[in-house]
Short mmCIF file of C-alpha atoms in Angstrom, two decimals:
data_model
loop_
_atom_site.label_atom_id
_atom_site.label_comp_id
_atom_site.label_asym_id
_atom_site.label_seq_id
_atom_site.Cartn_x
_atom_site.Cartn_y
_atom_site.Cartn_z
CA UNK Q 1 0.00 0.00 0.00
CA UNK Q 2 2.78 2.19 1.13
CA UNK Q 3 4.50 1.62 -2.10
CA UNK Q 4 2.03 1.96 -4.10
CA UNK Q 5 0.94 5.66 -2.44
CA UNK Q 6 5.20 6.66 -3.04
CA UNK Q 7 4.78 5.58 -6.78
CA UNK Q 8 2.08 7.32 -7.47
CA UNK Q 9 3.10 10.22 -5.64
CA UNK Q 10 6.30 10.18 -7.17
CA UNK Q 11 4.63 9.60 -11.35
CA UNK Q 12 5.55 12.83 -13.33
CA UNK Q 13 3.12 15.90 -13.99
CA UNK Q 14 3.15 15.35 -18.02
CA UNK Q 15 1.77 18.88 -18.26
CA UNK Q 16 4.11 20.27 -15.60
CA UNK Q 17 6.93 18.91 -17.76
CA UNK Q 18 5.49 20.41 -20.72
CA UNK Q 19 5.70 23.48 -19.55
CA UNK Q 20 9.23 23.71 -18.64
CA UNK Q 21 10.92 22.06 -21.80
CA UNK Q 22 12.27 24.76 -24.57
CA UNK Q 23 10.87 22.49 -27.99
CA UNK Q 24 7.05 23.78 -28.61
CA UNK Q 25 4.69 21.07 -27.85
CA UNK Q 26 1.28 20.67 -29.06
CA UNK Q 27 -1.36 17.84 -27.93
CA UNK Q 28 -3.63 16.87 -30.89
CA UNK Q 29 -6.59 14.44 -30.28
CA UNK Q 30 -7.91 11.78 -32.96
CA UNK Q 31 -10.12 15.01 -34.89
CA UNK Q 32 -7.07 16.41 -35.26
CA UNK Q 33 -7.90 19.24 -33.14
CA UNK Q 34 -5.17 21.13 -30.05
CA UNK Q 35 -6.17 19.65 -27.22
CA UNK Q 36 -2.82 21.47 -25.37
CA UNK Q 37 0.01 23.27 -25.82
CA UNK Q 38 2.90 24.45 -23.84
CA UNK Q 39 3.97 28.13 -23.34
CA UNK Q 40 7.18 27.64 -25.54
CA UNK Q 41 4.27 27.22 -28.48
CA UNK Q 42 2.53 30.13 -27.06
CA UNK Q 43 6.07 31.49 -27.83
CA UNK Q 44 6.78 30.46 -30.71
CA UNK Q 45 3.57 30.88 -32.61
CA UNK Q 46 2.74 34.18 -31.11
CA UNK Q 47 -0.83 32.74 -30.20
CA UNK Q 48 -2.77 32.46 -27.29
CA UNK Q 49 -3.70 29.16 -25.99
CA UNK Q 50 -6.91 30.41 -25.48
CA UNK Q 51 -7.20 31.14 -29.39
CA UNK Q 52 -5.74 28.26 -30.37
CA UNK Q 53 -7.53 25.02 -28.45
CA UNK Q 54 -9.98 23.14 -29.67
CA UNK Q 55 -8.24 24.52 -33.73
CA UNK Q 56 -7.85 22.45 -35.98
CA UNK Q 57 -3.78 21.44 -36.63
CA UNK Q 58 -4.60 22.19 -40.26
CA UNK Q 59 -4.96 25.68 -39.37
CA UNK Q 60 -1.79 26.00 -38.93
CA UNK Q 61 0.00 22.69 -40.85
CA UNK Q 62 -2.16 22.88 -43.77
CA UNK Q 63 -4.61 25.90 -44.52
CA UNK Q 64 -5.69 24.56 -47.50
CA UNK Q 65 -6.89 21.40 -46.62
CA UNK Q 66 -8.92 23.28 -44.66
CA UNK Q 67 -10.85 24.54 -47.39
CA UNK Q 68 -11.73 21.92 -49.30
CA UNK Q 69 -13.85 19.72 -46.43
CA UNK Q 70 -16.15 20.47 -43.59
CA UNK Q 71 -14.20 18.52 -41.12
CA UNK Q 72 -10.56 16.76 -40.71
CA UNK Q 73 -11.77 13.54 -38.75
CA UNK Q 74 -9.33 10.69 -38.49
CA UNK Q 75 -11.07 7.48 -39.07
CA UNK Q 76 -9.42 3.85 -39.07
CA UNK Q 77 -12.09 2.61 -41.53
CA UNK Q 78 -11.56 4.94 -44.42
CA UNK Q 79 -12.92 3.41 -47.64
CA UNK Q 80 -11.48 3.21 -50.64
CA UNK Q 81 -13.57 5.87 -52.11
CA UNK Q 82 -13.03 8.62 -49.78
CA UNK Q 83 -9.42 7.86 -49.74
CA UNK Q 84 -9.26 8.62 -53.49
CA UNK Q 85 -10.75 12.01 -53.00
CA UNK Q 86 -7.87 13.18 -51.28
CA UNK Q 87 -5.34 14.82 -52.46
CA UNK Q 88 -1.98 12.60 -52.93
CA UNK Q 89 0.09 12.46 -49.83
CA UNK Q 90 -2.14 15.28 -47.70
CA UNK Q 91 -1.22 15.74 -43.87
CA UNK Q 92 -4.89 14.30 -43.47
CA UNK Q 93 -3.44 11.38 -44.92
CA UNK Q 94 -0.29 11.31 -43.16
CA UNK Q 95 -2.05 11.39 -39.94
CA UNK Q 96 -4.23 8.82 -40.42
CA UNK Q 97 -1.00 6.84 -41.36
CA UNK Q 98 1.19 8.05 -38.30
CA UNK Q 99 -1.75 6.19 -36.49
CA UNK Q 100 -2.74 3.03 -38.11
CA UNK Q 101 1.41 2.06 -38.34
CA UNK Q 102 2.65 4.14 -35.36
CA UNK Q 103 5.02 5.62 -37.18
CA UNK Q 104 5.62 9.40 -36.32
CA UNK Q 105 6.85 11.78 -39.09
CA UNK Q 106 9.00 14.41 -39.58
CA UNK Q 107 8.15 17.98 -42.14
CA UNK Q 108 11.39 20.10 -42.34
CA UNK Q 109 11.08 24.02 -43.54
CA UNK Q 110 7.29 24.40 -43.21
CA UNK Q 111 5.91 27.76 -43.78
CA UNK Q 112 3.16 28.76 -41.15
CA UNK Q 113 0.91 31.62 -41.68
CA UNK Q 114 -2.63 31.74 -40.09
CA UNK Q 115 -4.65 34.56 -39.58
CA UNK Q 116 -4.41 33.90 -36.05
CA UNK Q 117 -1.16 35.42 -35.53
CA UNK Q 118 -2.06 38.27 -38.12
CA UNK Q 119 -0.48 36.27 -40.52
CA UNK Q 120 2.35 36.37 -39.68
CA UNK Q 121 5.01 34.14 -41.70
CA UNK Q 122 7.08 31.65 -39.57
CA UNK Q 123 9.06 28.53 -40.70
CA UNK Q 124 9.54 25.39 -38.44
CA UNK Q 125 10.73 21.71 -38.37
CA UNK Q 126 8.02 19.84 -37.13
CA UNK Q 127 7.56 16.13 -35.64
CA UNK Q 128 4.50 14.20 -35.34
CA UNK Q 129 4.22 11.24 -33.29
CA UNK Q 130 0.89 9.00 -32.26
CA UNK Q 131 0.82 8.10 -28.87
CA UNK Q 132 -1.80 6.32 -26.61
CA UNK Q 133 -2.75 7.93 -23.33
CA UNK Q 134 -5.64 6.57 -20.81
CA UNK Q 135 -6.77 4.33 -24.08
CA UNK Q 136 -7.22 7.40 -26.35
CA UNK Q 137 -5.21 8.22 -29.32
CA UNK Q 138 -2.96 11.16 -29.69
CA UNK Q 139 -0.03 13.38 -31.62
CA UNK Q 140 2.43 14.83 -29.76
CA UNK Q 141 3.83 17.78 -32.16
CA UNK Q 142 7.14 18.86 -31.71
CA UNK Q 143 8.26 22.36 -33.53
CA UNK Q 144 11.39 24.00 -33.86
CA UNK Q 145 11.66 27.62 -34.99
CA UNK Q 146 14.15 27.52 -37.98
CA UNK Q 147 13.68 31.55 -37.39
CA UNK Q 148 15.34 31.57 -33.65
CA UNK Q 149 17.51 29.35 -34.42
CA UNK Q 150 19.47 31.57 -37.23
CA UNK Q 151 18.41 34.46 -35.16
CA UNK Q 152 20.35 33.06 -32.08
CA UNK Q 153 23.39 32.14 -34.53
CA UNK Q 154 23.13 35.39 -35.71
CA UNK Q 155 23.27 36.87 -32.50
CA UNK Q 156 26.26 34.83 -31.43
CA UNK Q 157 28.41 35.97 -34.75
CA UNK Q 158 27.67 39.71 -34.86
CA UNK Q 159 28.08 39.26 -30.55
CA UNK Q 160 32.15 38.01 -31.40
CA UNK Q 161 32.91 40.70 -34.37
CA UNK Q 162 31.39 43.09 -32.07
CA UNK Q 163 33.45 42.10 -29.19
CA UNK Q 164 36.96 41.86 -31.59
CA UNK Q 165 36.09 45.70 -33.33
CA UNK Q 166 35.65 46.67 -29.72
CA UNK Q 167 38.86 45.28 -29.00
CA UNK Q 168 40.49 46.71 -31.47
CA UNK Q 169 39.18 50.04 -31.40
CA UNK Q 170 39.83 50.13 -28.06
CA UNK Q 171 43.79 49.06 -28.30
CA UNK Q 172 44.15 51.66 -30.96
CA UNK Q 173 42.60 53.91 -28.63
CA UNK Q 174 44.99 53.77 -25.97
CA UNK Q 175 47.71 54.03 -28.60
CA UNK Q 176 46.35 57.74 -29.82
CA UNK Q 177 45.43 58.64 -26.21
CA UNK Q 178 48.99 59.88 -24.43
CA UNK Q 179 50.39 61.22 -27.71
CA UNK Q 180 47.32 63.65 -27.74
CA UNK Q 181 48.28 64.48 -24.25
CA UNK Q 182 51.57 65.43 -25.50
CA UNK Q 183 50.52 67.13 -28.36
CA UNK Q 184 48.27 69.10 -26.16
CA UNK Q 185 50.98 70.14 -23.89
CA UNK Q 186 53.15 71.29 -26.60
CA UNK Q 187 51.19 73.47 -28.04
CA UNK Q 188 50.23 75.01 -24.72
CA UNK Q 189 53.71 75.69 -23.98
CA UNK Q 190 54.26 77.07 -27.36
CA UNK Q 191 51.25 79.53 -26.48
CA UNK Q 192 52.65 80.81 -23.56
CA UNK Q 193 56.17 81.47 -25.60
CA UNK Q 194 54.46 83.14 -28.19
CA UNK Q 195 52.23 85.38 -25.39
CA UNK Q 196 55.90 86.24 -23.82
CA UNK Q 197 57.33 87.49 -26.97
CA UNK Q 198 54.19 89.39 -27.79
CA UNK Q 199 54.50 91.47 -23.88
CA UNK Q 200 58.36 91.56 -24.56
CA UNK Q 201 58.30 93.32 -27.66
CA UNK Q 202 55.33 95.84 -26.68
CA UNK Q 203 57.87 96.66 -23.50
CA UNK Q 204 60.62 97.31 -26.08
CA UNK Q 205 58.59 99.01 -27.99
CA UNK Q 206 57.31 101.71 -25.53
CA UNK Q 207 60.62 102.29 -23.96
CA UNK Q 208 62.49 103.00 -27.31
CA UNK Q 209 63.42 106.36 -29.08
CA UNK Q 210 60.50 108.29 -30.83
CA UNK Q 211 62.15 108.48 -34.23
CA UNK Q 212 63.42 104.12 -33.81
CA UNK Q 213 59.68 103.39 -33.30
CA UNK Q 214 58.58 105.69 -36.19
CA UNK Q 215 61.46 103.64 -38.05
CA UNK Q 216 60.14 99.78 -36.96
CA UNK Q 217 56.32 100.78 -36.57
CA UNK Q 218 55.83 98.49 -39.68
CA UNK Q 219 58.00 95.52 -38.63
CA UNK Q 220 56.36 95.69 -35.12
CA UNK Q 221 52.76 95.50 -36.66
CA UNK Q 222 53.74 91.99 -38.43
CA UNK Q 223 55.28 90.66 -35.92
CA UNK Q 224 52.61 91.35 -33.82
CA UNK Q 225 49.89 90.41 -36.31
CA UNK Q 226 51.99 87.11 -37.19
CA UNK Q 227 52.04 86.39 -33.24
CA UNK Q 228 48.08 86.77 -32.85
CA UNK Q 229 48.27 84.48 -36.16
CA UNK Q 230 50.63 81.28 -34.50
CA UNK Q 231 48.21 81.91 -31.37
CA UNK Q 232 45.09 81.20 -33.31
CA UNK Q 233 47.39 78.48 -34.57
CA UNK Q 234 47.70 76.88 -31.57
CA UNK Q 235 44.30 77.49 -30.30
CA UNK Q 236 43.17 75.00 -32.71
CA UNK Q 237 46.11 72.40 -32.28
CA UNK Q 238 44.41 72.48 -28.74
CA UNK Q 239 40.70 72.31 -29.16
CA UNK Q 240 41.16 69.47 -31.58
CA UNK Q 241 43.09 67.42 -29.02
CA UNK Q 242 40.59 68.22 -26.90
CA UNK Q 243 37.70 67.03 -29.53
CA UNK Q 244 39.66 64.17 -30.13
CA UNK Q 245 40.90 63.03 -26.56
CA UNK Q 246 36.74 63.42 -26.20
CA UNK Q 247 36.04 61.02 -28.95
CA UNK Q 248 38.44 58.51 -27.40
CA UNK Q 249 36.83 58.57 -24.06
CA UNK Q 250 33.76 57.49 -25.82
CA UNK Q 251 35.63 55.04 -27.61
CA UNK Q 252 37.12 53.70 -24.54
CA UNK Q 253 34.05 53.49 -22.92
CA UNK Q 254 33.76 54.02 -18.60
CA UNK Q 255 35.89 52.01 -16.36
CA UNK Q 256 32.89 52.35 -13.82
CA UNK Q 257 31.52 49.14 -12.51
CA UNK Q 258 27.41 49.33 -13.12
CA UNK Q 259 25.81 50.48 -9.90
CA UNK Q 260 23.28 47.32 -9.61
CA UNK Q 261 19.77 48.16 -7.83
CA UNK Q 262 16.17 46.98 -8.04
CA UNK Q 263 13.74 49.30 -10.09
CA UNK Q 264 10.94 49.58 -12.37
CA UNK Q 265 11.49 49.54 -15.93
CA UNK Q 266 8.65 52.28 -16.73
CA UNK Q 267 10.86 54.80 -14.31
CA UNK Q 268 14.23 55.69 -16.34
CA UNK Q 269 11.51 55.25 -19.39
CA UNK Q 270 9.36 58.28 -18.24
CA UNK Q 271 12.45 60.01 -16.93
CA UNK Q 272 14.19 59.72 -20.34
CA UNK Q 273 10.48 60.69 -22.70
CA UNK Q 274 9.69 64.10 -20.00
CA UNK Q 275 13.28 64.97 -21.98
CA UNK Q 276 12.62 64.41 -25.10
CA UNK Q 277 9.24 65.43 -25.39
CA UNK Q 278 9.90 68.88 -24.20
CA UNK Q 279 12.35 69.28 -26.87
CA UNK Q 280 10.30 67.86 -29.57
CA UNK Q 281 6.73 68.89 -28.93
CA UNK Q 282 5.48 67.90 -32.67
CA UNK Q 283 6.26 63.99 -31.82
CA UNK Q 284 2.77 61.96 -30.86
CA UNK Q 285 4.26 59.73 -28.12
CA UNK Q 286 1.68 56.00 -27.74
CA UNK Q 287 2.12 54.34 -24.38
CA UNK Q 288 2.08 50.56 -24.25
CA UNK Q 289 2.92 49.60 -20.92
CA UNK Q 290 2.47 46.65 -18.79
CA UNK Q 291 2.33 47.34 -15.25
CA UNK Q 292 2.44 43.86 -14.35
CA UNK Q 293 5.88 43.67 -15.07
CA UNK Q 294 7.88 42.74 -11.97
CA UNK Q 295 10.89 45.19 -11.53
CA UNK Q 296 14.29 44.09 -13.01
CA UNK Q 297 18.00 43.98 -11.74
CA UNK Q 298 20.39 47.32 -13.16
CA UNK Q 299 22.31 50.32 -13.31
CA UNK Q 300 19.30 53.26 -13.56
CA UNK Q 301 21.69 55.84 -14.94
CA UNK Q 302 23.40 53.55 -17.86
CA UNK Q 303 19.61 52.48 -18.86
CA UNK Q 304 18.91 56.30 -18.96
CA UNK Q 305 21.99 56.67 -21.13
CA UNK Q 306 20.59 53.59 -23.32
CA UNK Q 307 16.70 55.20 -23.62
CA UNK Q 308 18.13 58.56 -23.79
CA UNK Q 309 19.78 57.17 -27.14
CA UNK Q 310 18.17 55.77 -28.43
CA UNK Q 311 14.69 57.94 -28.28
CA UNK Q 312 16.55 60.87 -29.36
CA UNK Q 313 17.93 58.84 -32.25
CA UNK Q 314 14.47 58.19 -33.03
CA UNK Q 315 12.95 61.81 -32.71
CA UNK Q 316 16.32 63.55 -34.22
CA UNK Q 317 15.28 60.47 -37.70
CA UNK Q 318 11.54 61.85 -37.48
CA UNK Q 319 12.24 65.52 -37.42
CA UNK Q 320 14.93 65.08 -40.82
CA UNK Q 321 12.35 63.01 -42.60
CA UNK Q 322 9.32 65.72 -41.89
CA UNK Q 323 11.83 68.00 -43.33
CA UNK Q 324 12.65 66.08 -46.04
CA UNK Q 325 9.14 65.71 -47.05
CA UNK Q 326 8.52 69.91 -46.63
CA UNK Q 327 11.65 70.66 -49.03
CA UNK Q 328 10.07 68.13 -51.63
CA UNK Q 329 6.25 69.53 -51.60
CA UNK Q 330 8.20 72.73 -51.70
CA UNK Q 331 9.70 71.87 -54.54
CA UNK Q 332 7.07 70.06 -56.32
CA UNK Q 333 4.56 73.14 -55.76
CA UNK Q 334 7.73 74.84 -57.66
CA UNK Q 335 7.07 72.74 -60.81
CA UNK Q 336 3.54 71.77 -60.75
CA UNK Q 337 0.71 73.33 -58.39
CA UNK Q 338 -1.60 70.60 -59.35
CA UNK Q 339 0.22 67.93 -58.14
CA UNK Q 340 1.78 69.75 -54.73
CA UNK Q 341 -2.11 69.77 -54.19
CA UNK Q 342 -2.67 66.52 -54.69
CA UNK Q 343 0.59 65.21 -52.62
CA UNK Q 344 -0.20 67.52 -49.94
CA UNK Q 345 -3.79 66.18 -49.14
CA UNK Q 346 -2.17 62.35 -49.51
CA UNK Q 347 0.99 63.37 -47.35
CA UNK Q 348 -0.17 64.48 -43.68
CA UNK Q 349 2.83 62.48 -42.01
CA UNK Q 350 2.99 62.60 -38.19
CA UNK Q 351 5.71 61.76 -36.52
CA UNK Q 352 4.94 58.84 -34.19
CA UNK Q 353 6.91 57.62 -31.30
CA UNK Q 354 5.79 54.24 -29.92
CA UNK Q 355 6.90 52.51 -26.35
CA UNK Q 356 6.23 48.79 -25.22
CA UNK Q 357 7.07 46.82 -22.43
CA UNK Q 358 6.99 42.88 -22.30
CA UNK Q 359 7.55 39.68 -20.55
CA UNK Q 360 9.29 37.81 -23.53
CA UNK Q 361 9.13 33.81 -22.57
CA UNK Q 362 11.77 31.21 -22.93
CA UNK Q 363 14.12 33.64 -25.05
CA UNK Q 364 17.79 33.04 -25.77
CA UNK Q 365 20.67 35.74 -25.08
CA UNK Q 366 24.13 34.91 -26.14
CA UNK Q 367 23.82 30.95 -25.81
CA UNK Q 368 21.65 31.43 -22.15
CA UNK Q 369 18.31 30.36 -22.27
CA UNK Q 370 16.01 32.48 -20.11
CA UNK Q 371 12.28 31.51 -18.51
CA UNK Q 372 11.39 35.38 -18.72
CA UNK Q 373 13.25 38.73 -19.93
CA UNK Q 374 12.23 42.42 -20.22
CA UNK Q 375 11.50 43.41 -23.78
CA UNK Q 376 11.76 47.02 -24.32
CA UNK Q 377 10.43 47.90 -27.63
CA UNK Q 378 11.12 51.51 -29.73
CA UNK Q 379 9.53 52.37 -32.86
CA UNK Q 380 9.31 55.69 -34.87
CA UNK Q 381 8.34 55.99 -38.15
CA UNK Q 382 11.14 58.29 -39.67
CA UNK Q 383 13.15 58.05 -42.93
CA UNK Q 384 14.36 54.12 -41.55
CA UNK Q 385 17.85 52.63 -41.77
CA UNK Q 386 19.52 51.54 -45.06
CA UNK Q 387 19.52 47.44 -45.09
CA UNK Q 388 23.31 47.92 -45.92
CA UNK Q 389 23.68 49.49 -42.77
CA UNK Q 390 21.39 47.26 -40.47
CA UNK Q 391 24.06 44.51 -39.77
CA UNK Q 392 26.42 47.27 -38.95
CA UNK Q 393 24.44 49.60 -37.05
CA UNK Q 394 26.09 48.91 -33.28
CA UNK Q 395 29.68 49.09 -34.51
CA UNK Q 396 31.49 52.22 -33.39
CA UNK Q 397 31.77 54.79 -35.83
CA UNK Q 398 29.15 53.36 -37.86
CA UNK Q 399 26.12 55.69 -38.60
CA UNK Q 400 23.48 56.90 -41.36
CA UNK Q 401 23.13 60.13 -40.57
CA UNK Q 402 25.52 63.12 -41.70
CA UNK Q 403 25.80 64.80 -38.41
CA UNK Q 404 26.20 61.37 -36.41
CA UNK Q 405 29.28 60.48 -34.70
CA UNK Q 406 29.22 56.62 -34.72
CA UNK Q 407 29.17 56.11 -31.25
CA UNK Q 408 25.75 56.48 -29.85
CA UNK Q 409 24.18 52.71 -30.83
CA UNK Q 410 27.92 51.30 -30.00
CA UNK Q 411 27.46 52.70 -25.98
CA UNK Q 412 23.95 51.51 -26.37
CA UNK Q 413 25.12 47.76 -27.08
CA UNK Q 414 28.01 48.27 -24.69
CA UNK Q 415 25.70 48.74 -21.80
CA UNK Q 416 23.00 46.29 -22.61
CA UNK Q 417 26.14 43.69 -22.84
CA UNK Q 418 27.16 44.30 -19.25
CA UNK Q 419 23.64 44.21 -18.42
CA UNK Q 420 23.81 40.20 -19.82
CA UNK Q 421 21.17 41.23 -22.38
CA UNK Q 422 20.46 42.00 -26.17
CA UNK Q 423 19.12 44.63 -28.70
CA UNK Q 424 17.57 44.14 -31.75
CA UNK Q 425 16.86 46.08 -35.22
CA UNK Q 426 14.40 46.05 -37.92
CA UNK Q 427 13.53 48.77 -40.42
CA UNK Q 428 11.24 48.88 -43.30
CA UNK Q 429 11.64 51.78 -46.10
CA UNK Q 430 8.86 50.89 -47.88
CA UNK Q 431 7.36 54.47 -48.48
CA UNK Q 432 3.59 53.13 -47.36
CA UNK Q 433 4.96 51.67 -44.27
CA UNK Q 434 8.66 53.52 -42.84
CA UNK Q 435 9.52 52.40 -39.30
CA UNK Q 436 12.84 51.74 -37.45
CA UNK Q 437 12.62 49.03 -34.20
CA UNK Q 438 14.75 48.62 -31.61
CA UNK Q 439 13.74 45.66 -29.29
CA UNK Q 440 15.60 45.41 -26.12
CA UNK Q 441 15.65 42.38 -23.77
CA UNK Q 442 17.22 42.33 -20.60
CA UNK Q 443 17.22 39.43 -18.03
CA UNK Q 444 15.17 40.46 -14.60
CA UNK Q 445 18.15 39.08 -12.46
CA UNK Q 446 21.92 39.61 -12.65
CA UNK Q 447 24.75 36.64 -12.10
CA UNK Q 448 25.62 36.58 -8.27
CA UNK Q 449 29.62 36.84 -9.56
CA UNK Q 450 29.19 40.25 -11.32
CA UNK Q 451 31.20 42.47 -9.14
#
């Protein structure tokens, strides 16, 4: 009895199980319709459970099949006739095979797109195998994104050239650095010689014979223009040591361990947008918070630094591409009325600044696999970022915009790399539909050896 009570006690939870694997798993009855899934599908499908049991598989597997019967029923005792109907080698089919010769199945590089995750397109391997549980048939379906799997390699190779250009940059760096202190120093000391010679030579001057200054009055003018000349000289030898010993700090990046502490993710957020909106009033900011979120592990000030960024990145991309878009109605009114009317009445172009917060589930950063992270998402919908440029855009001195130093997005990925997280960009250019996203995930806990 006793042992009977400990095995039972000690069977495993199926669903519990489920639930904590990282392969999406979804439980399809003998109608071929979800029964369960895990959250990893939830995940990876960007669907609800709530939408998606008691749906057919073939709404996602097989869309087609869909249309051309009522109902996907698996029956053992399919005649001949019906079977003929069907198209050659259907997943209806394959199914109904899986389960009279218990043989699962495998479909590599299948394209799902279902209205029930606004269509959006996702590829997957997936495995199907027939199982009996309490004397019922079943398929346990196993899927694989073929998306995060390249995104996670893709991750971990821009990660290492990131890491070696940072490396480099940062060994050249030091190399420049005391040179420029030099330099600096010399031409300060040069200064001072030349402001000596010009008080010398006005002392001389005043103290000499009336008839030897009428005599040198020209020679003491050039001297004493060609002094103020070497002066400005070495007034900019100096402020460009001091612009570049500037950029190099940058480059170098701060030696200063990140001040860990508890907060709310919506706080440095708000902080950073009462900034920015004050300086661009014209910029429609949207809201999408979740307040649920539990607060998160990290340096306030550096995440202001990142926001700060990487919102006025956003506004500064806005404001160019509403002027870019004045100058050309300008310019079209110029050559034809008729159609600046026209363009101006299809053209009213706001610029739109859009915040989320997230709980992303079972996500991957840099080869560790996380239960939960923060996801920070930033949209705007300015000019975009060349797709020549978008593999590039965190490496320092890399930017798109003619005023931009390079270094902005490299601090910003410098930061959320000591914060053991990631950031992500997409941009579209398509002129019906221009907008830049940054996604940011960050996990809500920090490793207890970070010191």
């Amino acid at each position: 009895m006793n042992a009977d009570f400990i095995t039972a006690k000690t069977t495993p939870d199926l669903a519990f199980i489920s639930q904590h694997l990282f392969t999406a798993i979804l439980w399809v009855n003998d109608e071929l319709s979800i029964t369960r899934l895990n959250a990893q599908a939830e995940q990876l499908l960007a669907i609800s459970s709530g939408r998606l049991i008691n749906q057919s598989i073939l709404t996602l597997l097989a869309p087609d099949e869909l249309k051309t019967k009522d109902t996907a029923f698996i029956d053992n005792d399919i005649n001949e006739n019906e079977s003929s109907s069907e198209p050659a080698y259907s997943l209806t089919e394959r199914f109904v095979q899986a389960q009279n010769y218990q043989q699962p199945f495998i479909d590599h590089d299948h394209i799902i797109k279902t209205p029930l995750n606004g269509n959006l397109s996702l590829s997957v391997d997936y495995s199907v195998t027939p199982v009996i549980y309490e004397q019922q048939p079943y398929f346990i379906i196993e899927m694989w994104g073929k998306d995060r799997q390249s995104r996670i390699s893709e991750e971990q190779r821009q990660q290492q050239q990131y890491t070696v250009a940072r490396h480099m940059l940062r060994s050249v760096a030091h190399e420049i650095k005391n040179p420029l202190a030099g330099i600096r120093g010399a031409a300060q000391l040069l200064q001072r010689q030349f402001i000596k010679f010009s008080d010398a030579s006005t002392t001389n001057t005043s103290s000499a014979d009336n008839a030897l200054i009428t005599t040198n009055a020209d020679t003491q003018h050039d001297l004493q223009k060609m002094n103020q000349k070497l002066r400005n000289y070495t007034d900019i030898i100096i402020s460009e040591t001091d612009r570049l010993t500037h950029l190099i700090g940058q480059l170098l990046g701060s030696n200063q361990l990140p001040n860990w502490q508890t907060l709310n993710i919506h706080e440095p957020l708000e902080h950073v947008l009462t900034l920015v909106t004050n300086q661009y009033p014209q910029v429609v900011l949207q809201r999408d918070y979740d307040l649920s979120l539990p607060e998160l592990c990290a340096d306030k000030d550096q995440l202001i630094q990142v926001f700060l960024n990487l919102i006025n990145n956003a506004c500064e991309s806005m404001t160019e591409f509403e002027q870019t878009l004045q100058q050309n109605k300008i310019s079209e009114s110029q050559e034809s009325p008729q159609a600046a009317i026209q363009t101006e009445s299809n053209s009213d172009y706001q610029p739109t600044l859009h915040i989320q917060t997230r709980v992303a589930f079972q996500h991957t950063i840099v080869g560790q696999q996380h239960k939960q992270v923060m996801q920070i998402t930033i949209t705007d919908n300015g000019s975009g970022i060349d797709p020549a440029l978008i593999g590039q855009i965190f490496f320092p001195m890399v930017t798109s915009r003619a005023a931009g130093t390079g270094l902005g997005l490299s601090i910003v990925q410098d930061i959320i790399s000591h914060h053991h997280g990631m950031i992500d960009v997409s941009s579209t250019k398509e002129q019906e539909d221009k907008q830049t996203r940054f996604t940011l995930y960050l996990p809500f806990t920090q490793p207890i050896t970070e010191t």
